[in-house]
Amino acid sequence: LINIKKKAIRIMVNIKIDDKDYEVEEGLAIIQACEIAGVEVPRFCYHEKLSVAGNCRMCLVDVEDSRGLSPKPVASCAMQVSEGLKIYTKSERVKNAQEGALEFLLMNHPLDCPICDQGGECDLQDQSMAFGYGSSRFDGDKRAVESKDMGPFIKTEMTRCIHCTRCVRFSSEISGNDEIGSIGRGHDMEITTYLNQAVESELSGNVIDLCPVGALTSKPYAFSARPWELNKTETIDVMDAMGSNIRIDSKGLRVMRVLPRLNEDINEEWITDKTRFFWDGLTVQRIDKPYKRVNGILKATSWEDALNLAKDKISTSRPDRIAALSGDLVDIESVYALKKLMKNIGSDNFDCRQEGSRISGPPERWLFNSTFNGVEDSDGCIIIGSDLRKEAPLLNSRLLRKSRDHDYKIGVIGFDYDLTFDFDFLGKNPSIVEDLLNENNDFCDDLKLMKKPIMIIGQGALIGNDAKNFLNICIELAHKFNFINKNWNGFNVLHSAASRAGAMSIGFFPSEDGMATEEIITSYNNKNIDILYLLGADELNLERNDDCFVIYQGHHGDKGAQIADLVFPAAAFCEQNGLFMNTEGRVQESIRSTFPLGEAKENWEIIYLLANEMNLDIGFRNLSELRRRLFVDFPIVNPYIEFEPLPFPMKNQFKKLNGHKFKRVIDSYWKSNSIARASTNLSKRNAYIEKGNNR
């Protein structure tokens, strides 16, 4: 039987599992076929995203083919299905084999369950209960192994290690750093890091989830809670623009840990270390009540007084001397509310592009059009002005796995950083894109052979007066080669801020009459504006200016609050419901997992209260009304509409580049936003870098 799906031919075979007939795809491992059939086969070393090791022997099954029953049980992870295969997972021989495998695994395993953080969600516990032998026949001395220092994130108890090598394979195949490996053989085998240094990957925390026992656990989370004590909220991440699906586990008003959720289209089952360990920053340096500046010092005040002061200042200022900027962690509803407020005031001076990017126009010009899953279908890549390891580590991981195809070529223009995979560095100058367009570069020969290449343009390439022109040149290059063709859209712009794509999709940038970020900053420094409204904008290096009244609305006492004359305490992203659009254009909802601290309110509510105080009608009174208006005005941000690919970006006229340069948009990966800067966990990781131990 041949099924056709996505133009790929799949050959199906008939097999029997425990005397029941099934039809599965040819080439699957027996363990995968059993999963599809709903038959549980225990495993420790096998993982569907990693290569097959076959060393735990827990997945043994009996197999019968045309030659009869196999002489001994086989590892179901290492044998593929074939036509007519008969598989037995519950025979007496299989049961004895599984009990024997577990007995050997537990021979040296310590009885640490009462004090082990893996307790309650441990694969070894679960499988010992389901498939293990009732008692142990081993009464000799147990083997002990010295624990390793893997840095501030990973707590090690290597005596518990069962040598499944999941962490070793992850380090090599997913993170690409090859920093965890094994030494010794047999009884003396140990899992350790390279030269006993701390791990340096931005994805290292995923080995905590991969470890089936308590050998690798979370160091910041150690001894703080048991899994059954936690409230679990399925939500999304805002530490970068990929929109990774996560689960926030909280206890009372405190977030205790962050774990990944499976989403094959976005983050698969991985998350970055910044996403996993930012949570302690949610309770540090928080703004929990309104503040106003009195004699140069911020002093606590009431909501009524703060709203009255904001109303008086705005009402007595000219609209053209009022400006607003939104930050990187703000949901779409709040940005929409601020836009409605600014329009009602009569000001067009607002922008969401904190780093000074000049991109605008229809969404297909500034979104990741091929989608993250599209990387799997591509046959080549060119990266322009982006450091993927800082801006999107999970995208870097996808390219790493794709780069292992022998004919997959990757060209890089801009930053010659360690991207964990092999690439051709074409140079630092943006004019190289012009050379490619004119076929004056050797990499053009590779581009001509590609049928489905992808182009990834970072925000660092789109800053400056010539940014729009540079983007037009990139679009022209995409049309010239096969980045854009009849059945493929490989033109991609990568955002580095979670709120950026959503804010741009609702037009939170100025028209020709308004001021963009750079003009607003210049006017602020030159004392040409009277009021600056900062909605969570903390990435601006501004000095205090007594001639401009600064209103800051946010959740941390960061850069924005330090220059503010009036501070509105707001909820963090995980303390309110809100929509975010990732860099693909996919809209997802962040779900509230804890409640705001102190007197803090949700962002949209603060803006509504201010508008109400000023007797302005901004069209909504609650979140439901706000969303209804939002979806009518901008259907593209409606999460209930099916996600569809965007059209091709159209060509525009361009001219020769004149002094355009690339800029870094993230200086410190571990301190890229206000929550991360407040996190002790991430500060400890950053300290390893400053000591010279790591990248």
XYZ file of C-alpha atoms in Angstrom:
695
model
C 0.000 0.000 0.000
C 1.337 3.408 -0.960
C 0.054 6.577 0.736
C 0.934 9.998 -0.646
C 1.266 12.837 1.862
C 3.115 16.097 1.284
C 4.330 14.620 -2.007
C 6.318 11.952 -0.120
C 5.683 8.283 -0.926
C 5.200 6.162 2.176
C 5.246 2.383 1.876
C 3.158 0.602 4.496
C 3.738 -2.889 5.899
C 1.482 -5.283 7.825
C 2.715 -6.499 11.185
C 1.305 -8.182 14.297
C 1.834 -6.869 17.819
C 0.650 -9.225 20.565
C -1.503 -11.084 18.000
C -3.245 -7.916 16.758
C -2.884 -6.709 13.152
C -1.473 -3.261 12.427
C -0.411 -1.339 9.335
C 2.588 0.947 9.859
C 5.124 2.796 7.757
C 8.092 0.806 6.507
C 11.389 1.777 8.151
C 9.969 2.524 11.587
C 11.707 1.003 14.583
C 9.702 -1.641 16.398
C 9.445 0.637 19.443
C 7.933 3.380 17.248
C 5.440 0.952 15.736
C 4.419 -0.133 19.246
C 3.878 3.499 20.240
C 1.608 4.036 17.232
C -0.306 0.901 18.202
C -0.666 2.118 21.775
C 1.461 -0.687 23.203
C 3.819 0.419 25.963
C 7.431 -0.674 25.670
C 9.727 0.494 28.495
C 12.922 2.351 27.617
C 15.688 4.433 29.134
C 18.226 5.205 26.415
C 15.802 5.541 23.491
C 14.510 9.007 22.612
C 12.727 9.863 19.370
C 14.799 13.030 18.798
C 18.177 11.345 19.390
C 20.154 8.684 17.577
C 19.717 5.054 18.642
C 22.162 3.843 21.289
C 20.605 0.501 22.233
C 22.575 0.180 25.453
C 19.966 -0.011 28.250
C 18.316 -3.218 26.914
C 15.061 -2.265 28.623
C 13.051 -2.284 25.391
C 13.610 -5.993 24.631
C 10.771 -7.761 22.771
C 10.280 -11.151 21.140
C 10.225 -11.146 17.335
C 9.012 -13.827 14.937
C 9.496 -13.584 11.185
C 9.625 -16.070 8.298
C 12.597 -17.792 9.979
C 10.679 -18.374 13.190
C 11.124 -16.946 16.682
C 14.402 -15.089 17.203
C 16.856 -17.008 19.426
C 16.829 -14.229 22.024
C 14.832 -11.020 22.677
C 15.829 -8.073 20.464
C 16.177 -4.374 21.285
C 13.055 -2.839 19.756
C 14.741 0.555 19.299
C 17.434 -0.907 17.027
C 15.347 -3.172 14.742
C 13.051 -1.967 11.983
C 9.671 -3.417 11.095
C 9.207 -5.478 7.939
C 6.304 -7.183 6.191
C 4.752 -10.015 8.196
C 6.728 -9.389 11.383
C 5.170 -10.754 14.589
C 6.082 -8.922 17.781
C 5.405 -10.040 21.349
C 5.785 -7.520 24.165
C 4.166 -9.438 27.027
C 5.581 -12.954 26.727
C 7.211 -14.658 29.715
C 10.640 -14.408 28.100
C 10.205 -10.648 27.555
C 9.027 -10.193 31.139
C 12.062 -12.030 32.491
C 14.403 -10.050 30.234
C 12.972 -6.710 31.378
C 13.165 -7.710 35.030
C 16.768 -8.791 34.526
C 17.700 -5.518 32.802
C 16.185 -3.474 35.608
C 17.864 -5.618 38.259
C 21.261 -4.884 36.722
C 20.457 -1.166 36.425
C 19.462 -0.983 40.088
C 22.487 -2.976 41.219
C 24.529 0.178 41.873
C 21.711 2.721 42.025
C 21.510 4.408 45.463
C 18.285 4.474 47.475
C 17.986 8.264 47.203
C 14.287 8.470 46.308
C 13.245 10.344 49.511
C 15.761 13.139 48.878
C 15.914 13.064 45.067
C 14.346 15.943 43.111
C 13.366 13.501 40.384
C 11.007 11.774 42.827
C 7.441 11.735 41.580
C 8.403 12.154 37.922
C 11.223 9.635 37.585
C 11.258 7.125 34.723
C 13.295 4.688 36.805
C 10.724 4.762 39.609
C 7.812 4.296 37.234
C 9.381 1.494 35.227
C 10.673 -0.302 38.319
C 7.083 -0.391 39.564
C 5.651 -1.562 36.234
C 8.357 -3.884 34.890
C 10.791 -4.532 37.728
C 11.610 -7.552 39.856
C 10.180 -7.634 43.381
C 13.505 -7.756 45.220
C 17.226 -7.446 44.613
C 19.655 -10.347 44.763
C 22.686 -8.070 44.952
C 24.219 -7.614 48.397
C 27.724 -6.441 47.546
C 29.250 -2.961 47.757
C 27.647 -0.384 45.522
C 29.712 1.671 43.090
C 30.098 5.387 43.929
C 30.972 8.113 41.410
C 32.153 11.642 42.117
C 29.679 14.323 41.029
C 30.703 16.846 38.370
C 30.472 20.639 38.226
C 28.359 21.365 35.148
C 27.729 25.004 36.028
C 25.003 26.911 37.889
C 22.077 25.227 36.136
C 22.696 21.463 36.322
C 22.965 19.661 39.662
C 24.767 16.321 39.371
C 24.585 13.126 41.430
C 26.517 10.829 39.111
C 26.228 7.797 41.405
C 22.603 7.639 40.213
C 23.615 7.616 36.519
C 22.558 4.516 34.539
C 24.682 5.383 31.451
C 21.753 5.843 29.064
C 23.935 8.465 27.237
C 20.948 10.665 26.400
C 22.848 13.733 27.626
C 25.897 12.775 25.548
C 23.853 12.410 22.373
C 21.952 15.647 23.057
C 25.214 17.546 23.486
C 26.487 16.261 20.161
C 23.332 16.181 18.034
C 21.018 18.948 19.304
C 23.140 21.600 21.036
C 26.180 20.853 18.873
C 28.779 21.604 21.538
C 30.112 18.082 22.200
C 30.728 19.121 25.793
C 29.350 16.061 27.610
C 30.885 12.634 27.012
C 31.844 9.347 28.611
C 35.202 8.157 29.894
C 36.263 4.715 31.063
C 34.701 1.380 30.203
C 32.447 -1.130 31.899
C 32.359 -0.756 35.684
C 34.597 2.342 35.476
C 32.506 4.260 32.918
C 31.558 7.840 33.881
C 29.646 10.674 32.214
C 31.521 13.961 32.493
C 32.130 17.301 30.805
C 35.079 18.214 28.637
C 38.065 18.896 30.917
C 35.603 19.175 33.831
C 34.440 22.614 32.695
C 30.885 23.953 33.023
C 28.648 23.374 30.018
C 28.419 26.377 27.734
C 25.420 25.638 25.504
C 22.354 27.895 25.618
C 20.285 24.678 25.531
C 22.097 22.730 28.257
C 19.140 22.609 30.652
C 17.305 20.201 28.363
C 19.488 17.357 29.640
C 17.585 17.724 32.927
C 14.386 16.678 31.139
C 16.177 13.983 29.168
C 17.774 12.292 32.177
C 15.522 9.334 33.117
C 16.908 9.192 36.661
C 18.061 11.769 39.224
C 21.628 12.080 37.973
C 21.038 15.465 36.325
C 18.527 17.755 38.015
C 17.869 21.486 38.183
C 20.257 23.201 40.592
C 18.117 26.362 41.157
C 15.001 24.234 41.770
C 16.728 21.767 44.116
C 14.828 20.840 47.296
C 12.179 23.551 46.785
C 9.014 21.598 45.883
C 7.555 18.264 44.845
C 5.745 18.004 41.507
C 2.372 17.209 43.082
C 2.481 20.474 45.057
C 2.671 22.672 41.953
C 0.007 24.377 39.870
C 0.763 23.755 36.210
C -0.066 26.397 33.562
C 0.447 25.788 29.845
C 1.588 29.012 28.250
C 4.281 30.499 25.969
C 7.750 31.972 26.385
C 8.690 35.624 25.751
C 12.460 35.486 26.257
C 12.912 35.503 22.474
C 10.677 35.845 19.408
C 10.217 32.137 18.682
C 7.224 31.764 20.998
C 8.307 28.455 22.517
C 5.550 26.502 24.237
C 6.233 26.126 27.946
C 4.644 25.010 31.199
C 4.990 27.259 34.226
C 4.841 25.448 37.562
C 3.900 27.735 40.449
C 3.317 27.430 44.167
C 1.191 30.187 45.648
C 2.385 33.486 44.161
C 5.810 32.126 43.210
C 6.910 30.573 39.957
C 9.007 27.544 40.899
C 10.196 26.276 37.518
C 9.616 26.385 33.758
C 9.441 23.277 31.564
C 9.019 22.787 27.802
C 5.815 21.662 26.091
C 5.818 19.672 22.883
C 5.157 21.727 19.745
C 6.808 20.267 16.658
C 6.130 23.425 14.616
C 8.014 25.766 16.951
C 10.293 24.493 19.707
C 9.786 20.714 19.323
C 10.367 19.634 22.946
C 13.295 21.894 23.820
C 13.629 25.320 25.441
C 16.585 27.633 25.974
C 18.342 27.984 29.318
C 17.201 31.608 29.552
C 13.595 30.441 29.251
C 14.081 27.622 31.752
C 15.784 29.654 34.496
C 14.497 33.258 34.239
C 11.750 32.577 36.808
C 13.568 33.811 39.925
C 13.793 37.256 38.310
C 10.006 37.593 38.590
C 10.247 38.316 42.327
C 13.335 40.538 42.368
C 13.336 44.346 41.933
C 9.597 44.310 41.282
C 7.498 47.486 41.156
C 4.454 46.754 43.314
C 2.926 50.229 43.793
C 2.760 53.588 41.926
C 5.639 56.018 42.386
C 6.144 59.702 41.586
C 9.332 61.717 41.653
C 9.467 64.287 44.452
C 12.614 66.439 44.789
C 14.499 64.014 42.568
C 13.466 60.894 44.517
C 10.792 58.355 43.582
C 8.250 58.054 46.393
C 5.244 55.745 46.706
C 1.837 57.239 45.960
C -1.741 56.121 45.363
C -3.273 55.060 42.057
C -5.651 58.019 42.190
C -2.828 60.502 42.654
C -0.693 58.859 39.937
C -3.509 58.871 37.361
C -4.392 62.499 38.187
C -0.770 63.562 37.770
C -0.518 61.775 34.389
C -3.796 63.359 33.246
C -2.664 66.874 34.214
C 0.675 66.517 32.455
C -0.786 65.073 29.240
C -3.706 67.530 29.134
C -1.402 70.545 29.358
C 1.021 69.335 26.662
C 0.794 69.759 22.902
C 0.035 66.427 21.141
C 3.036 66.798 18.835
C 5.290 66.993 21.919
C 4.033 63.677 23.349
C 5.714 60.381 22.373
C 5.397 56.715 23.341
C 7.600 53.644 23.002
C 6.646 50.013 23.694
C 9.027 47.355 25.014
C 10.000 43.809 24.136
C 7.805 41.864 26.602
C 4.445 43.586 26.042
C 1.382 41.743 24.748
C -0.548 42.840 21.650
C -3.631 44.014 23.563
C -1.583 46.470 25.650
C 0.185 47.905 22.617
C -3.181 48.263 20.869
C -4.596 50.075 23.918
C -1.630 52.472 23.974
C -2.036 53.136 20.249
C -5.723 53.986 20.782
C -4.754 56.331 23.629
C -2.105 58.104 21.525
C -4.506 58.481 18.592
C -7.154 59.958 20.908
C -4.601 62.402 22.280
C -3.725 63.352 18.702
C -0.121 62.188 18.640
C 1.487 60.020 15.961
C 4.833 59.800 17.756
C 4.962 56.143 18.777
C 7.131 53.168 17.898
C 7.767 49.572 18.948
C 11.225 49.154 17.377
C 13.394 49.834 20.415
C 16.688 48.968 18.745
C 15.970 51.440 15.918
C 15.033 48.999 13.166
C 13.580 50.624 10.052
C 11.482 47.755 8.734
C 7.836 48.400 7.881
C 5.300 47.604 5.203
C 3.231 44.413 4.751
C 4.003 41.472 7.085
C 5.629 39.307 4.421
C 8.508 41.825 4.365
C 9.363 41.323 8.050
C 8.266 37.820 9.110
C 9.847 34.365 9.012
C 7.935 33.208 5.937
C 9.331 29.694 5.525
C 8.346 28.882 9.171
C 10.687 27.007 11.506
C 9.442 23.675 10.209
C 10.326 24.836 6.705
C 14.003 24.601 7.636
C 13.586 20.817 7.353
C 12.484 21.176 3.703
C 15.231 23.606 2.687
C 18.410 22.626 0.850
C 20.620 25.597 1.694
C 20.768 28.758 3.791
C 22.259 32.226 3.915
C 22.355 34.175 7.211
C 22.622 37.975 7.027
C 23.410 40.153 10.044
C 22.318 37.706 12.729
C 23.960 35.834 15.595
C 21.571 32.892 15.828
C 23.059 31.508 19.037
C 21.962 34.647 20.879
C 18.868 35.637 18.925
C 17.272 32.191 18.419
C 19.260 29.246 19.861
C 16.533 26.744 18.935
C 16.644 27.866 15.306
C 20.416 27.473 15.452
C 19.826 23.882 16.622
C 17.499 23.156 13.688
C 20.123 24.426 11.258
C 22.792 22.339 13.010
C 20.840 19.142 12.351
C 20.086 20.187 8.779
C 23.733 21.095 8.131
C 24.688 17.448 8.576
C 23.289 16.760 5.104
C 26.451 16.496 3.017
C 25.200 18.903 0.330
C 23.616 21.497 2.648
C 25.559 24.774 2.293
C 25.282 27.667 4.743
C 26.661 31.128 3.985
C 27.048 33.815 6.664
C 27.346 37.561 6.123
C 27.929 39.828 9.102
C 29.025 38.196 12.353
C 31.640 35.443 12.397
C 30.467 33.765 15.612
C 30.380 30.137 16.697
C 27.056 28.853 15.351
C 27.894 25.207 16.293
C 27.785 24.133 12.630
C 30.033 24.471 9.603
C 29.432 27.488 7.389
C 31.105 29.604 4.725
C 31.855 33.049 6.127
C 31.406 35.453 3.236
C 32.470 38.618 5.065
C 31.316 41.380 7.408
C 30.360 44.047 4.875
C 26.667 44.400 3.885
C 27.804 45.179 0.319
C 28.461 41.432 -0.115
C 24.689 41.111 -0.679
C 25.142 43.408 -3.695
C 28.006 41.202 -4.894
C 25.746 38.157 -4.691
C 23.046 40.004 -6.595
C 25.562 40.854 -9.329
C 27.019 37.305 -9.209
C 30.434 38.577 -8.152
C 30.874 36.042 -5.354
C 31.892 32.378 -5.418
C 28.919 31.468 -3.193
C 26.641 32.250 -6.151
C 27.610 28.877 -7.621
C 26.157 27.176 -4.551
C 23.034 29.369 -4.626
C 22.312 28.378 -8.224
C 22.242 24.702 -7.267
C 19.731 25.237 -4.433
C 16.057 24.577 -5.196
C 14.627 25.560 -1.781
C 17.114 27.804 0.045
C 16.223 30.013 3.012
C 17.455 33.534 3.746
C 17.568 34.624 7.411
C 17.961 38.376 7.981
C 18.622 39.493 11.545
C 17.542 42.778 13.113
C 21.176 43.848 13.206
C 21.046 44.174 9.417
C 17.967 46.413 9.458
C 19.140 49.331 11.608
C 20.130 52.687 10.133
C 18.996 55.131 7.465
C 19.749 52.706 4.626
C 17.917 49.759 6.233
C 14.831 49.912 3.980
C 17.035 50.023 0.920
C 19.076 47.081 2.205
C 15.901 45.062 2.789
C 14.820 45.803 -0.800
C 18.178 44.508 -2.056
C 17.698 41.318 -0.027
C 14.212 40.846 -1.499
C 15.663 41.328 -4.992
C 18.321 38.700 -4.202
C 15.601 36.328 -2.966
C 13.719 36.675 -6.266
C 16.871 36.309 -8.343
C 17.777 32.936 -6.877
C 15.342 30.296 -5.635
C 14.609 31.786 -2.211
C 11.254 32.738 -3.699
C 9.681 30.600 -6.384
C 6.321 29.176 -7.330
C 6.165 26.622 -4.500
C 8.572 28.074 -1.964
C 8.966 31.211 0.171
C 12.360 31.170 1.838
C 12.585 34.903 2.613
C 12.824 35.287 6.403
C 13.330 38.151 8.817
C 14.224 37.051 12.334
C 13.002 39.165 15.247
C 14.746 39.136 18.595
C 11.902 40.556 20.751
C 8.726 38.670 21.657
C 6.407 41.650 21.230
C 7.889 43.069 18.042
C 5.982 41.160 15.355
C 2.649 41.631 17.143
C 3.172 45.362 17.659
C 4.180 45.841 14.031
C 1.189 43.839 12.812
C -1.155 46.384 14.447
C 0.834 49.317 13.075
C 2.526 50.582 16.219
C 5.030 52.650 14.290
C 4.652 56.218 13.042
C 3.323 57.506 9.756
C 5.335 60.053 7.779
C 4.173 62.811 10.141
C 5.287 61.022 13.310
C 8.623 60.350 14.954
C 10.301 56.941 14.976
C 12.451 55.657 17.843
C 15.651 57.456 16.840
C 13.845 60.775 16.358
C 12.027 60.354 19.683
C 15.342 59.719 21.475
C 16.960 62.713 19.746
C 14.011 64.933 20.641
C 14.159 63.711 24.239
C 17.868 64.489 24.509
C 17.350 67.890 22.824
C 14.397 68.715 25.096
C 11.978 68.909 22.181
C 9.277 66.692 23.707
C 7.340 67.260 26.921
C 6.077 63.753 27.711
C 7.585 60.328 26.996
C 5.405 57.286 27.738
C 7.419 54.081 28.126
C 5.326 50.889 28.010
C 7.797 48.324 29.355
C 10.578 49.918 27.299
C 13.790 49.074 29.182
C 16.378 48.771 26.409
C 16.886 52.519 25.850
C 20.080 54.097 27.149
C 18.582 57.434 28.195
C 19.778 59.831 30.874
C 17.445 61.686 33.237
C 15.972 64.795 31.635
C 14.219 67.296 33.915
C 12.605 69.027 30.946
C 10.670 65.927 29.836
C 8.074 64.179 32.008
C 8.648 60.419 31.687
C 5.827 57.980 32.462
C 7.029 54.411 32.865
C 4.624 51.486 32.936
C 6.318 48.202 33.748
C 7.066 45.500 36.271
C 10.764 45.860 37.159
C 12.819 48.731 38.517
C 15.022 48.625 35.433
C 16.349 51.263 33.020
C 12.917 52.700 32.224
C 11.917 53.190 35.863
C 15.244 54.804 36.750
C 14.610 57.807 34.466
C 10.855 58.009 35.158
C 8.965 60.819 36.901
C 5.871 58.654 37.283
C 5.798 54.866 37.580
C 2.747 52.668 36.973
C 3.217 49.134 38.400
C 2.243 46.543 35.786
C 1.887 42.775 35.695
C 4.594 40.603 34.137
C 3.701 38.492 31.108
C 2.907 35.412 33.244
C 0.615 37.422 35.552
C -1.923 38.338 32.891
C -3.510 36.872 29.776
C -2.146 38.302 26.555
C -1.507 37.578 22.891
C 1.930 37.419 21.296
C 2.864 36.934 17.651
C 6.109 35.061 17.086
C 8.554 35.829 14.307
C 6.719 33.395 11.991
C 3.487 35.390 12.346
C 1.902 32.708 14.528
C -0.334 34.218 17.267
C -0.438 32.427 20.635
C -1.871 33.298 24.026
C 0.151 33.692 27.192
C -1.949 32.377 30.083
C -1.802 33.836 33.587
C -0.029 31.458 35.964
C 0.250 33.711 39.044
C -1.359 36.982 40.122
C 0.274 40.449 39.958
C 2.303 41.519 42.979
C 1.082 44.212 45.363
C -0.970 46.953 43.701
C 0.179 46.127 40.168
C -2.478 45.990 37.447
C -2.640 44.483 33.982
C -1.158 46.675 31.243
C -4.357 47.223 29.235
C -6.254 48.118 32.418
C -3.774 50.854 33.368
C -4.131 52.476 29.949
C -7.925 52.223 30.151
C -7.948 53.864 33.612
C -5.761 56.709 32.332
C -7.993 57.245 29.281
C -11.064 57.181 31.524
C -9.466 59.747 33.825
C -8.939 61.989 30.774
C -12.536 61.425 29.567
C -11.307 59.765 26.381
C -13.314 56.963 24.757
C -10.833 54.347 23.508
C -13.533 51.823 22.614
C -13.371 49.207 25.369
C -13.976 48.707 29.093
C -12.683 45.189 29.619
C -10.383 42.658 27.974
C -13.188 40.954 26.040
C -14.290 44.224 24.431
C -10.675 45.128 23.702
C -10.088 41.838 21.891
C -13.287 42.152 19.866
C -12.193 45.589 18.624
C -8.664 44.347 18.055
C -9.765 41.370 15.915
C -12.073 43.611 13.834
C -9.347 46.169 13.194
C -6.520 43.644 12.716
C -7.743 40.113 11.842
C -4.110 39.004 11.392
C -3.665 38.852 15.195
C -6.708 36.656 15.822
C -5.330 33.374 17.264
C -8.553 31.531 16.415
C -7.982 31.952 12.675
C -5.957 29.122 11.137
C -2.311 30.002 10.631
C -1.583 30.369 6.924
C 1.589 31.224 4.976
C 1.901 34.806 3.768
C 2.296 35.877 0.121
C 5.683 36.574 -1.439
C 7.335 39.923 -0.618
C 7.129 42.173 -3.663
C 10.141 43.773 -5.317
C 10.777 47.478 -4.713
C 13.228 49.838 -6.329
C 16.604 50.033 -4.621
C 19.835 51.936 -4.943
C 23.473 51.248 -4.157
C 24.297 50.928 -0.461
C 25.910 53.963 1.103
C 27.764 53.237 4.321
C 25.231 50.732 5.695
C 26.568 48.710 8.641
C 25.475 45.747 10.729
C 24.903 46.237 14.462
C 24.563 43.852 17.385
C 21.051 43.754 18.821
C 21.935 41.520 21.817
C 25.166 42.324 23.641
C 24.656 39.917 26.550
C 22.439 36.900 25.926
C 21.845 36.385 29.649
C 20.824 40.041 30.266
C 18.656 40.826 27.276
C 15.526 42.076 29.109
C 14.387 43.370 32.498
C 13.346 39.953 33.874
C 16.613 38.341 32.797
C 18.655 41.148 34.332
C 16.849 40.651 37.651
C 17.430 36.883 37.642
C 20.102 35.568 39.993
C 20.152 32.276 38.080
C 21.060 33.980 34.813
C 23.528 36.318 36.528
C 25.425 33.292 37.846
C 25.564 31.856 34.329
C 26.793 35.188 32.995
C 29.494 35.209 35.690
C 30.955 32.032 34.175
C 31.439 33.946 30.932
C 33.094 36.894 32.639
C 35.494 34.527 34.427
C 36.567 33.214 31.034
C 35.297 29.688 31.661
C 32.858 29.825 28.764
C 31.834 31.709 25.624
